[in-house]
Amino acid sequence: PNPLGTSFVVDETNVNEGIIMEHVIELLDKYSGLESFFLERGRREEILTGKPLRYGTAGFRLPAEKMEYIAWRTGIFAGLLSRFLHPENVGLMITASHNPERDNGIKIFLNSGYLTPELEVEIEKFINEQSLESGIKALYASLSNQGKITSEGTVLVGRDTRGSSGQLRWIAAQGLASVGATELDFGVCSSPMLESFLAVSQDLGRKDKTEYHKEYRKMGELFVELWQGFEPIEGEEKELIADCSNGCANRAFLTALSQSEIKNLGIKMINTGEGAINENCGSEVTYSGKVPLGISLDENCSGVSFDGDADRLILFNVLNGKLRVIRGEKMAAFCARFFDKFIGAKLSNEMPPIHAITTQYTNSATKEFLTAAGIKWVTCPTGFKHLENASKNSEVAVLFENNGHFKVH
């Protein structure tokens, strides 16, 4: 419950900009105590008098104790943005990905993917503006150039398993409420889960989150069907170790699949919450060539390591006492060939061209492999948002960075 007052609703058919701004400032005035409170707790001098905060490829990310003010202001930004984008909704994820427990962060998703470069500039201006009233007026003016404010807006919110994430989610929710937006809180979920919820949110609206989970479950059903079509390599067991990094991957598995399905598929989940997120486990550890917690070099196995918000994965196997790491480039090559050979064969001539979207640092051997397989590839600057932008004109695209950030659409 919000102890600070009721959010306003504006009938956009019968107002002008001045009246709306008057309502916005009036409502924000009710929350002025929170602005001061979070500034002090967030170490105002360190945040606002040092280098300007930048919204990087992973959003804002800092030590958790410095994130409260940023969560508050980002909530305001996301809430106001959602009222301009309605009926499209906005996603807001509390996570610091592969960073250690002591850090946290926040990032925003749109139906089309990441924030546009123009909106990244606006959120940086708003976060770094010391006066809340000046910041909200400038933000409102900028968003008004792109469209018209509506009477409602909805923001889907998720978080990872860090001890600080629940508090930061509550703070961001106060920011949303302060500008009249509605929160749909999905609790602990992975970043890909939140993106998938956002994709169906216009159809499902503000229904109970179990309805969203039912939609996510459809991917689990397809995964089961696909997995059952494979046979293990001779001499190997059909078992997969899933290193969940004490983060959100565990929740993603249990939402998409039942416990019995996980067991029947031969998936063994480890690091499911018994320790600190990313501590001696997860994709960052495996990517660096270290054996994740829970894996022994004395036993042959194959597995996958996720990061904290489960939008990054690295394949690995242990054979004869040695760890072999299979990074993003090889995974993308496997995936692209799979689409081309297996799915393409089923669809016959209906299979559209496949594009592999890679960074400029992709090695020449991967490019040669993809070219020989008849798969077109495109290179982009480093940063997953650049890969997403480059993939928008492709019907089927495999997006990857060597560190394991990976997506297929």
Short mmCIF file of C-alpha atoms in Angstrom, two decimals:
data_model
loop_
_atom_site.label_atom_id
_atom_site.label_comp_id
_atom_site.label_asym_id
_atom_site.label_seq_id
_atom_site.Cartn_x
_atom_site.Cartn_y
_atom_site.Cartn_z
CA PRO A 1 0.00 0.00 0.00
CA ASN A 2 1.14 3.51 -0.76
CA PRO A 3 1.18 5.59 2.45
CA LEU A 4 1.84 8.85 0.66
CA GLY A 5 -1.36 9.52 -1.24
CA THR A 6 -3.40 8.41 -4.23
CA SER A 7 -2.10 8.67 -7.79
CA PHE A 8 -3.93 11.00 -10.11
CA VAL A 9 -5.58 10.12 -13.42
CA VAL A 10 -5.80 12.67 -16.20
CA ASP A 11 -8.39 12.64 -18.97
CA GLU A 12 -6.11 13.44 -21.91
CA THR A 13 -9.03 14.38 -24.15
CA ASN A 14 -9.80 17.54 -22.20
CA VAL A 15 -6.58 19.00 -20.85
CA ASN A 16 -3.65 21.03 -22.01
CA GLU A 17 0.02 20.68 -21.19
CA GLY A 18 -0.04 23.31 -18.47
CA ILE A 19 -2.84 21.57 -16.56
CA ILE A 20 -1.15 18.17 -16.81
CA MET A 21 2.16 19.58 -15.60
CA GLU A 22 0.37 21.22 -12.70
CA HIS A 23 -1.04 17.83 -11.70
CA VAL A 24 2.36 16.17 -12.10
CA ILE A 25 4.15 18.71 -9.92
CA GLU A 26 1.33 18.63 -7.36
CA LEU A 27 1.55 14.87 -7.07
CA LEU A 28 5.34 14.84 -6.97
CA ASP A 29 5.18 17.38 -4.16
CA LYS A 30 3.54 14.69 -2.02
CA TYR A 31 6.64 12.59 -2.59
CA SER A 32 9.19 15.36 -1.98
CA GLY A 33 10.17 13.76 1.31
CA LEU A 34 11.19 10.60 -0.52
CA GLU A 35 13.33 12.61 -2.96
CA SER A 36 15.34 14.13 -0.09
CA PHE A 37 15.45 10.85 1.84
CA PHE A 38 16.81 8.80 -1.05
CA LEU A 39 19.31 11.49 -1.96
CA GLU A 40 20.78 11.39 1.52
CA ARG A 41 20.78 7.59 1.76
CA GLY A 42 22.19 7.37 -1.75
CA ARG A 43 25.15 9.60 -0.87
CA ARG A 44 24.12 12.67 -2.81
CA GLU A 45 27.57 14.23 -2.84
CA GLU A 46 29.13 11.12 -4.32
CA ILE A 47 26.40 10.65 -6.90
CA LEU A 48 25.55 14.15 -8.10
CA THR A 49 28.81 16.05 -7.68
CA GLY A 50 31.08 13.47 -9.24
CA LYS A 51 31.08 12.24 -12.82
CA PRO A 52 27.63 12.23 -14.47
CA LEU A 53 25.87 8.90 -14.24
CA ARG A 54 25.67 7.03 -17.54
CA TYR A 55 23.05 4.57 -18.70
CA GLY A 56 25.28 1.87 -20.18
CA THR A 57 24.43 -1.23 -22.17
CA ALA A 58 23.23 -2.80 -18.90
CA GLY A 59 21.47 0.27 -17.51
CA PHE A 60 22.63 1.88 -14.26
CA ARG A 61 24.85 -0.23 -12.02
CA LEU A 62 26.54 0.72 -8.75
CA PRO A 63 27.16 -0.58 -5.23
CA ALA A 64 23.68 -1.37 -3.86
CA GLU A 65 23.74 1.33 -1.16
CA LYS A 66 24.08 3.98 -3.87
CA MET A 67 21.20 2.68 -5.97
CA GLU A 68 18.20 3.88 -3.91
CA TYR A 69 18.11 7.39 -5.35
CA ILE A 70 18.65 6.00 -8.87
CA ALA A 71 15.81 3.47 -8.42
CA TRP A 72 13.50 6.29 -7.28
CA ARG A 73 14.27 8.54 -10.23
CA THR A 74 14.26 5.64 -12.73
CA GLY A 75 10.82 4.67 -11.43
CA ILE A 76 9.57 8.19 -12.15
CA PHE A 77 11.10 8.07 -15.64
CA ALA A 78 9.64 4.65 -16.47
CA GLY A 79 6.23 5.62 -15.09
CA LEU A 80 5.97 8.82 -17.10
CA LEU A 81 7.30 7.08 -20.20
CA SER A 82 4.63 4.37 -19.86
CA ARG A 83 1.90 7.04 -19.92
CA PHE A 84 3.23 8.35 -23.22
CA LEU A 85 3.61 4.87 -24.75
CA HIS A 86 0.25 3.42 -23.62
CA PRO A 87 -1.21 1.01 -24.75
CA GLU A 88 2.34 -0.33 -25.03
CA ASN A 89 3.87 -1.04 -21.64
CA VAL A 90 7.33 -0.65 -20.13
CA GLY A 91 9.52 -3.19 -18.35
CA LEU A 92 11.82 -2.40 -15.42
CA MET A 93 14.35 -4.94 -14.12
CA ILE A 94 16.30 -4.68 -10.86
CA THR A 95 19.56 -6.58 -11.38
CA ALA A 96 23.32 -6.25 -11.63
CA SER A 97 23.60 -9.31 -13.88
CA HIS A 98 26.92 -11.12 -13.29
CA ASN A 99 28.18 -8.63 -10.67
CA PRO A 100 28.66 -9.75 -7.06
CA GLU A 101 25.96 -9.58 -4.37
CA ARG A 102 27.13 -6.19 -3.07
CA ASP A 103 26.21 -4.44 -6.35
CA ASN A 104 22.86 -3.78 -7.97
CA GLY A 105 21.42 -2.06 -10.99
CA ILE A 106 18.31 -1.15 -12.93
CA LYS A 107 17.44 -1.29 -16.62
CA ILE A 108 14.39 -0.56 -18.75
CA PHE A 109 12.85 -2.62 -21.55
CA LEU A 110 10.43 -1.53 -24.26
CA ASN A 111 8.26 -3.71 -26.48
CA SER A 112 10.86 -3.14 -29.17
CA GLY A 113 13.79 -4.05 -26.90
CA TYR A 114 16.17 -1.70 -25.15
CA LEU A 115 15.77 2.05 -24.71
CA THR A 116 16.44 4.02 -27.88
CA PRO A 117 19.58 6.18 -27.95
CA GLU A 118 17.33 9.24 -27.64
CA LEU A 119 15.65 7.90 -24.50
CA GLU A 120 19.03 6.96 -23.02
CA VAL A 121 20.03 10.61 -23.32
CA GLU A 122 16.78 11.67 -21.62
CA ILE A 123 17.12 9.29 -18.67
CA GLU A 124 20.71 10.40 -18.12
CA LYS A 125 19.63 14.04 -18.09
CA PHE A 126 16.82 13.26 -15.66
CA ILE A 127 18.97 11.23 -13.27
CA ASN A 128 21.72 13.85 -13.21
CA GLU A 129 19.39 16.87 -12.81
CA GLN A 130 19.55 17.96 -9.17
CA SER A 131 16.13 19.67 -9.19
CA LEU A 132 13.31 17.14 -9.44
CA GLU A 133 10.85 19.78 -10.66
CA SER A 134 13.22 21.03 -13.37
CA GLY A 135 13.99 17.47 -14.38
CA ILE A 136 10.36 16.40 -14.67
CA LYS A 137 9.44 19.49 -16.68
CA ALA A 138 12.29 18.92 -19.12
CA LEU A 139 11.45 15.22 -19.41
CA TYR A 140 7.77 15.95 -19.98
CA ALA A 141 8.60 18.48 -22.70
CA SER A 142 10.90 16.01 -24.44
CA LEU A 143 8.40 13.14 -24.34
CA SER A 144 5.67 15.48 -25.58
CA ASN A 145 7.65 15.94 -28.78
CA GLN A 146 7.29 12.20 -29.43
CA GLY A 147 3.62 11.77 -28.60
CA LYS A 148 0.71 12.59 -26.31
CA ILE A 149 0.32 11.67 -22.67
CA THR A 150 -2.49 9.25 -21.85
CA SER A 151 -4.60 8.73 -18.76
CA GLU A 152 -2.80 5.56 -17.72
CA GLY A 153 0.46 3.70 -17.98
CA THR A 154 1.69 0.28 -16.86
CA VAL A 155 5.19 -0.85 -15.90
CA LEU A 156 6.09 -4.54 -15.48
CA VAL A 157 8.71 -4.95 -12.75
CA GLY A 158 11.04 -7.87 -12.04
CA ARG A 159 14.07 -8.39 -9.83
CA ASP A 160 16.90 -10.81 -9.21
CA THR A 161 17.70 -12.63 -5.96
CA ARG A 162 20.04 -10.08 -4.32
CA GLY A 163 19.23 -9.06 -0.78
CA SER A 164 18.93 -5.43 -1.90
CA SER A 165 16.62 -6.06 -4.86
CA GLY A 166 13.34 -6.17 -2.94
CA GLN A 167 13.95 -2.78 -1.35
CA LEU A 168 15.02 -1.22 -4.66
CA ARG A 169 11.88 -2.59 -6.31
CA TRP A 170 9.73 -0.94 -3.61
CA ILE A 171 11.53 2.36 -4.11
CA ALA A 172 11.09 2.20 -7.89
CA ALA A 173 7.39 1.47 -7.31
CA GLN A 174 7.05 4.73 -5.36
CA GLY A 175 8.52 6.53 -8.37
CA LEU A 176 5.98 4.88 -10.66
CA ALA A 177 3.09 5.81 -8.37
CA SER A 178 4.28 9.40 -8.09
CA VAL A 179 3.48 10.01 -11.76
CA GLY A 180 0.28 7.99 -11.90
CA ALA A 181 1.57 4.74 -13.40
CA THR A 182 0.49 1.24 -12.38
CA GLU A 183 2.99 -1.44 -11.38
CA LEU A 184 2.69 -5.14 -12.28
CA ASP A 185 5.14 -6.79 -9.88
CA PHE A 186 6.46 -10.17 -11.05
CA GLY A 187 8.81 -10.63 -8.12
CA VAL A 188 11.93 -12.68 -8.76
CA CYS A 189 12.19 -13.47 -12.48
CA SER A 190 14.87 -13.49 -15.14
CA SER A 191 15.38 -10.65 -17.60
CA PRO A 192 14.25 -12.87 -20.52
CA MET A 193 11.12 -13.77 -18.54
CA LEU A 194 10.31 -10.10 -18.04
CA GLU A 195 10.85 -9.42 -21.74
CA SER A 196 8.52 -12.29 -22.65
CA PHE A 197 5.87 -10.98 -20.22
CA LEU A 198 6.20 -7.55 -21.78
CA ALA A 199 5.68 -9.03 -25.25
CA VAL A 200 2.24 -10.39 -24.29
CA SER A 201 1.23 -7.65 -21.87
CA GLN A 202 -0.95 -5.74 -24.33
CA ASP A 203 -3.08 -8.86 -24.73
CA LEU A 204 -3.10 -9.94 -21.08
CA GLY A 205 -3.27 -6.45 -19.55
CA ARG A 206 -3.34 -6.35 -15.75
CA LYS A 207 -4.38 -9.94 -15.23
CA ASP A 208 -2.91 -12.03 -12.44
CA LYS A 209 0.70 -12.99 -13.09
CA THR A 210 -0.28 -16.67 -13.26
CA GLU A 211 -1.77 -15.89 -16.68
CA TYR A 212 1.62 -14.60 -17.77
CA HIS A 213 3.27 -17.73 -16.39
CA LYS A 214 0.91 -19.85 -18.50
CA GLU A 215 2.19 -18.06 -21.61
CA TYR A 216 5.79 -18.62 -20.52
CA ARG A 217 4.98 -22.26 -19.92
CA LYS A 218 4.32 -22.67 -23.66
CA MET A 219 8.06 -22.26 -24.27
CA GLY A 220 8.69 -25.03 -21.76
CA GLU A 221 6.35 -27.32 -23.68
CA LEU A 222 8.24 -26.61 -26.91
CA PHE A 223 11.54 -27.22 -25.12
CA VAL A 224 10.33 -30.63 -23.91
CA GLU A 225 9.27 -31.58 -27.43
CA LEU A 226 12.60 -30.46 -28.85
CA TRP A 227 14.73 -32.12 -26.16
CA GLN A 228 13.01 -35.48 -26.58
CA GLY A 229 14.03 -35.52 -30.22
CA PHE A 230 17.74 -35.79 -29.40
CA GLU A 231 19.74 -38.89 -28.62
CA PRO A 232 22.87 -38.76 -26.43
CA ILE A 233 26.28 -39.27 -28.00
CA GLU A 234 27.39 -42.88 -27.62
CA GLY A 235 29.09 -43.36 -24.26
CA GLU A 236 27.59 -40.22 -22.71
CA GLU A 237 24.58 -39.84 -20.48
CA LYS A 238 21.77 -37.55 -21.56
CA GLU A 239 22.11 -35.28 -18.53
CA LEU A 240 22.68 -31.55 -18.36
CA ILE A 241 24.02 -29.67 -15.34
CA ALA A 242 22.37 -26.25 -15.00
CA ASP A 243 24.50 -23.87 -12.91
CA CYS A 244 21.86 -21.34 -11.84
CA SER A 245 24.36 -18.94 -10.24
CA ASN A 246 22.11 -18.58 -7.16
CA GLY A 247 20.15 -16.18 -9.35
CA CYS A 248 17.03 -16.20 -11.52
CA ALA A 249 17.68 -19.23 -13.75
CA ASN A 250 16.19 -21.52 -11.12
CA ARG A 251 12.93 -19.50 -11.22
CA ALA A 252 12.91 -19.58 -15.03
CA PHE A 253 13.22 -23.40 -15.09
CA LEU A 254 10.51 -23.87 -12.47
CA THR A 255 8.13 -21.51 -14.29
CA ALA A 256 8.59 -23.14 -17.70
CA LEU A 257 8.82 -26.76 -16.52
CA SER A 258 7.40 -28.92 -13.75
CA GLN A 259 9.70 -30.66 -11.27
CA SER A 260 8.90 -34.02 -12.87
CA GLU A 261 9.69 -32.68 -16.36
CA ILE A 262 13.02 -31.33 -15.16
CA LYS A 263 13.83 -34.73 -13.68
CA ASN A 264 12.66 -36.68 -16.73
CA LEU A 265 14.68 -34.43 -19.05
CA GLY A 266 17.81 -35.21 -17.07
CA ILE A 267 18.42 -31.60 -15.99
CA LYS A 268 20.25 -31.28 -12.69
CA MET A 269 20.10 -27.78 -11.24
CA ILE A 270 22.86 -26.60 -8.91
CA ASN A 271 23.54 -23.26 -7.17
CA THR A 272 19.81 -22.62 -6.86
CA GLY A 273 19.88 -20.14 -3.98
CA GLU A 274 21.87 -21.72 -1.20
CA GLY A 275 24.65 -19.15 -1.57
CA ALA A 276 25.24 -15.55 -2.67
CA ILE A 277 24.41 -14.67 -6.25
CA ASN A 278 27.35 -15.26 -8.65
CA GLU A 279 29.70 -16.25 -5.82
CA ASN A 280 32.13 -18.83 -7.23
CA CYS A 281 29.50 -19.87 -9.77
CA GLY A 282 27.68 -18.65 -12.84
CA SER A 283 28.63 -17.66 -16.37
CA GLU A 284 31.33 -15.15 -15.42
CA VAL A 285 33.23 -17.80 -13.45
CA THR A 286 32.88 -20.44 -16.17
CA TYR A 287 33.68 -17.95 -18.95
CA SER A 288 37.01 -17.21 -17.23
CA GLY A 289 37.92 -20.89 -17.36
CA LYS A 290 37.24 -21.72 -13.71
CA VAL A 291 35.17 -24.67 -12.51
CA PRO A 292 31.88 -23.44 -11.00
CA LEU A 293 30.93 -24.41 -7.46
CA GLY A 294 29.24 -27.83 -7.37
CA ILE A 295 31.22 -29.27 -10.30
CA SER A 296 34.05 -31.75 -9.77
CA LEU A 297 36.86 -32.39 -12.22
CA ASP A 298 36.75 -36.02 -11.12
CA GLU A 299 33.41 -36.61 -12.85
CA ASN A 300 32.69 -36.23 -16.55
CA CYS A 301 29.68 -34.01 -17.22
CA SER A 302 28.18 -31.42 -19.56
CA GLY A 303 26.44 -28.26 -18.45
CA VAL A 304 25.50 -24.63 -18.84
CA SER A 305 26.20 -21.68 -16.55
CA PHE A 306 23.82 -18.71 -16.32
CA ASP A 307 24.44 -15.25 -14.89
CA GLY A 308 22.41 -13.58 -12.14
CA ASP A 309 19.45 -12.48 -14.28
CA ALA A 310 19.80 -15.44 -16.68
CA ASP A 311 20.27 -13.49 -19.91
CA ARG A 312 23.76 -14.87 -20.40
CA LEU A 313 24.87 -18.50 -20.66
CA ILE A 314 28.08 -20.40 -21.23
CA LEU A 315 28.29 -24.10 -22.15
CA PHE A 316 30.95 -26.33 -20.62
CA ASN A 317 31.94 -29.93 -20.18
CA VAL A 318 34.34 -31.83 -17.97
CA LEU A 319 36.15 -34.71 -19.61
CA ASN A 320 39.05 -36.67 -18.17
CA GLY A 321 39.72 -34.09 -15.49
CA LYS A 322 39.73 -31.06 -17.82
CA LEU A 323 37.21 -28.23 -18.16
CA ARG A 324 36.32 -27.19 -21.68
CA VAL A 325 34.44 -23.91 -22.06
CA ILE A 326 32.22 -23.33 -25.11
CA ARG A 327 31.74 -19.58 -25.45
CA GLY A 328 29.27 -17.44 -27.35
CA GLU A 329 30.77 -17.71 -30.83
CA LYS A 330 30.63 -21.51 -30.97
CA MET A 331 27.18 -21.56 -29.37
CA ALA A 332 25.90 -19.17 -32.02
CA ALA A 333 27.39 -21.34 -34.77
CA PHE A 334 25.69 -24.42 -33.31
CA CYS A 335 22.40 -22.57 -33.00
CA ALA A 336 22.47 -21.11 -36.51
CA ARG A 337 23.25 -24.53 -38.01
CA PHE A 338 20.43 -26.05 -35.97
CA PHE A 339 17.90 -23.62 -37.39
CA ASP A 340 19.25 -24.10 -40.89
CA LYS A 341 19.44 -27.89 -40.88
CA PHE A 342 16.78 -29.20 -38.50
CA ILE A 343 14.03 -26.60 -38.61
CA GLY A 344 14.73 -25.66 -42.22
CA ALA A 345 14.30 -29.30 -43.24
CA LYS A 346 10.87 -29.44 -41.60
CA LEU A 347 9.72 -26.19 -43.16
CA SER A 348 11.10 -27.06 -46.59
CA ASN A 349 11.10 -23.91 -48.71
CA GLU A 350 9.29 -21.82 -46.08
CA MET A 351 12.37 -21.20 -43.93
CA PRO A 352 13.38 -17.52 -44.16
CA PRO A 353 17.05 -16.52 -44.37
CA ILE A 354 18.97 -16.76 -41.09
CA HIS A 355 21.15 -13.90 -39.94
CA ALA A 356 23.88 -14.18 -37.32
CA ILE A 357 24.33 -10.82 -35.59
CA THR A 358 27.79 -10.60 -34.02
CA THR A 359 30.20 -8.04 -32.59
CA GLN A 360 33.24 -6.64 -34.33
CA TYR A 361 35.43 -8.91 -32.19
CA THR A 362 34.05 -12.14 -33.64
CA ASN A 363 36.94 -14.24 -34.91
CA SER A 364 37.40 -14.98 -38.58
CA ALA A 365 36.95 -18.75 -38.14
CA THR A 366 33.39 -18.24 -36.90
CA LYS A 367 32.59 -15.95 -39.81
CA GLU A 368 34.05 -18.46 -42.28
CA PHE A 369 32.00 -21.27 -40.72
CA LEU A 370 28.79 -19.26 -40.94
CA THR A 371 29.49 -18.19 -44.51
CA ALA A 372 30.22 -21.77 -45.58
CA ALA A 373 26.90 -22.82 -44.02
CA GLY A 374 25.07 -20.23 -46.10
CA ILE A 375 24.22 -18.09 -43.08
CA LYS A 376 24.46 -14.35 -43.45
CA TRP A 377 26.23 -12.46 -40.69
CA VAL A 378 26.26 -8.83 -39.62
CA THR A 379 28.79 -7.19 -37.31
CA CYS A 380 28.00 -4.42 -34.82
CA PRO A 381 29.75 -2.43 -32.09
CA THR A 382 30.05 -4.18 -28.71
CA GLY A 383 26.92 -3.92 -26.59
CA PHE A 384 23.85 -6.11 -26.94
CA LYS A 385 21.56 -3.18 -27.68
CA HIS A 386 23.49 -2.65 -30.94
CA LEU A 387 22.91 -6.28 -31.91
CA GLU A 388 19.19 -5.96 -31.22
CA ASN A 389 18.93 -2.85 -33.37
CA ALA A 390 20.72 -4.60 -36.23
CA SER A 391 18.42 -7.62 -36.05
CA LYS A 392 15.13 -5.78 -36.46
CA ASN A 393 14.97 -6.35 -40.21
CA SER A 394 15.64 -10.10 -39.92
CA GLU A 395 12.86 -12.68 -39.69
CA VAL A 396 15.18 -15.21 -38.01
CA ALA A 397 18.27 -13.95 -36.22
CA VAL A 398 20.82 -15.40 -33.82
CA LEU A 399 22.35 -12.63 -31.70
CA PHE A 400 25.44 -13.33 -29.64
CA GLU A 401 28.40 -11.92 -27.81
CA ASN A 402 31.33 -14.13 -26.91
CA ASN A 403 30.69 -13.60 -23.19
CA GLY A 404 27.41 -15.50 -23.50
CA HIS A 405 24.77 -12.80 -23.97
CA PHE A 406 22.56 -14.57 -26.43
CA LYS A 407 19.14 -14.31 -28.06
CA VAL A 408 17.24 -15.90 -30.91
CA HIS A 409 14.19 -14.38 -32.56
#
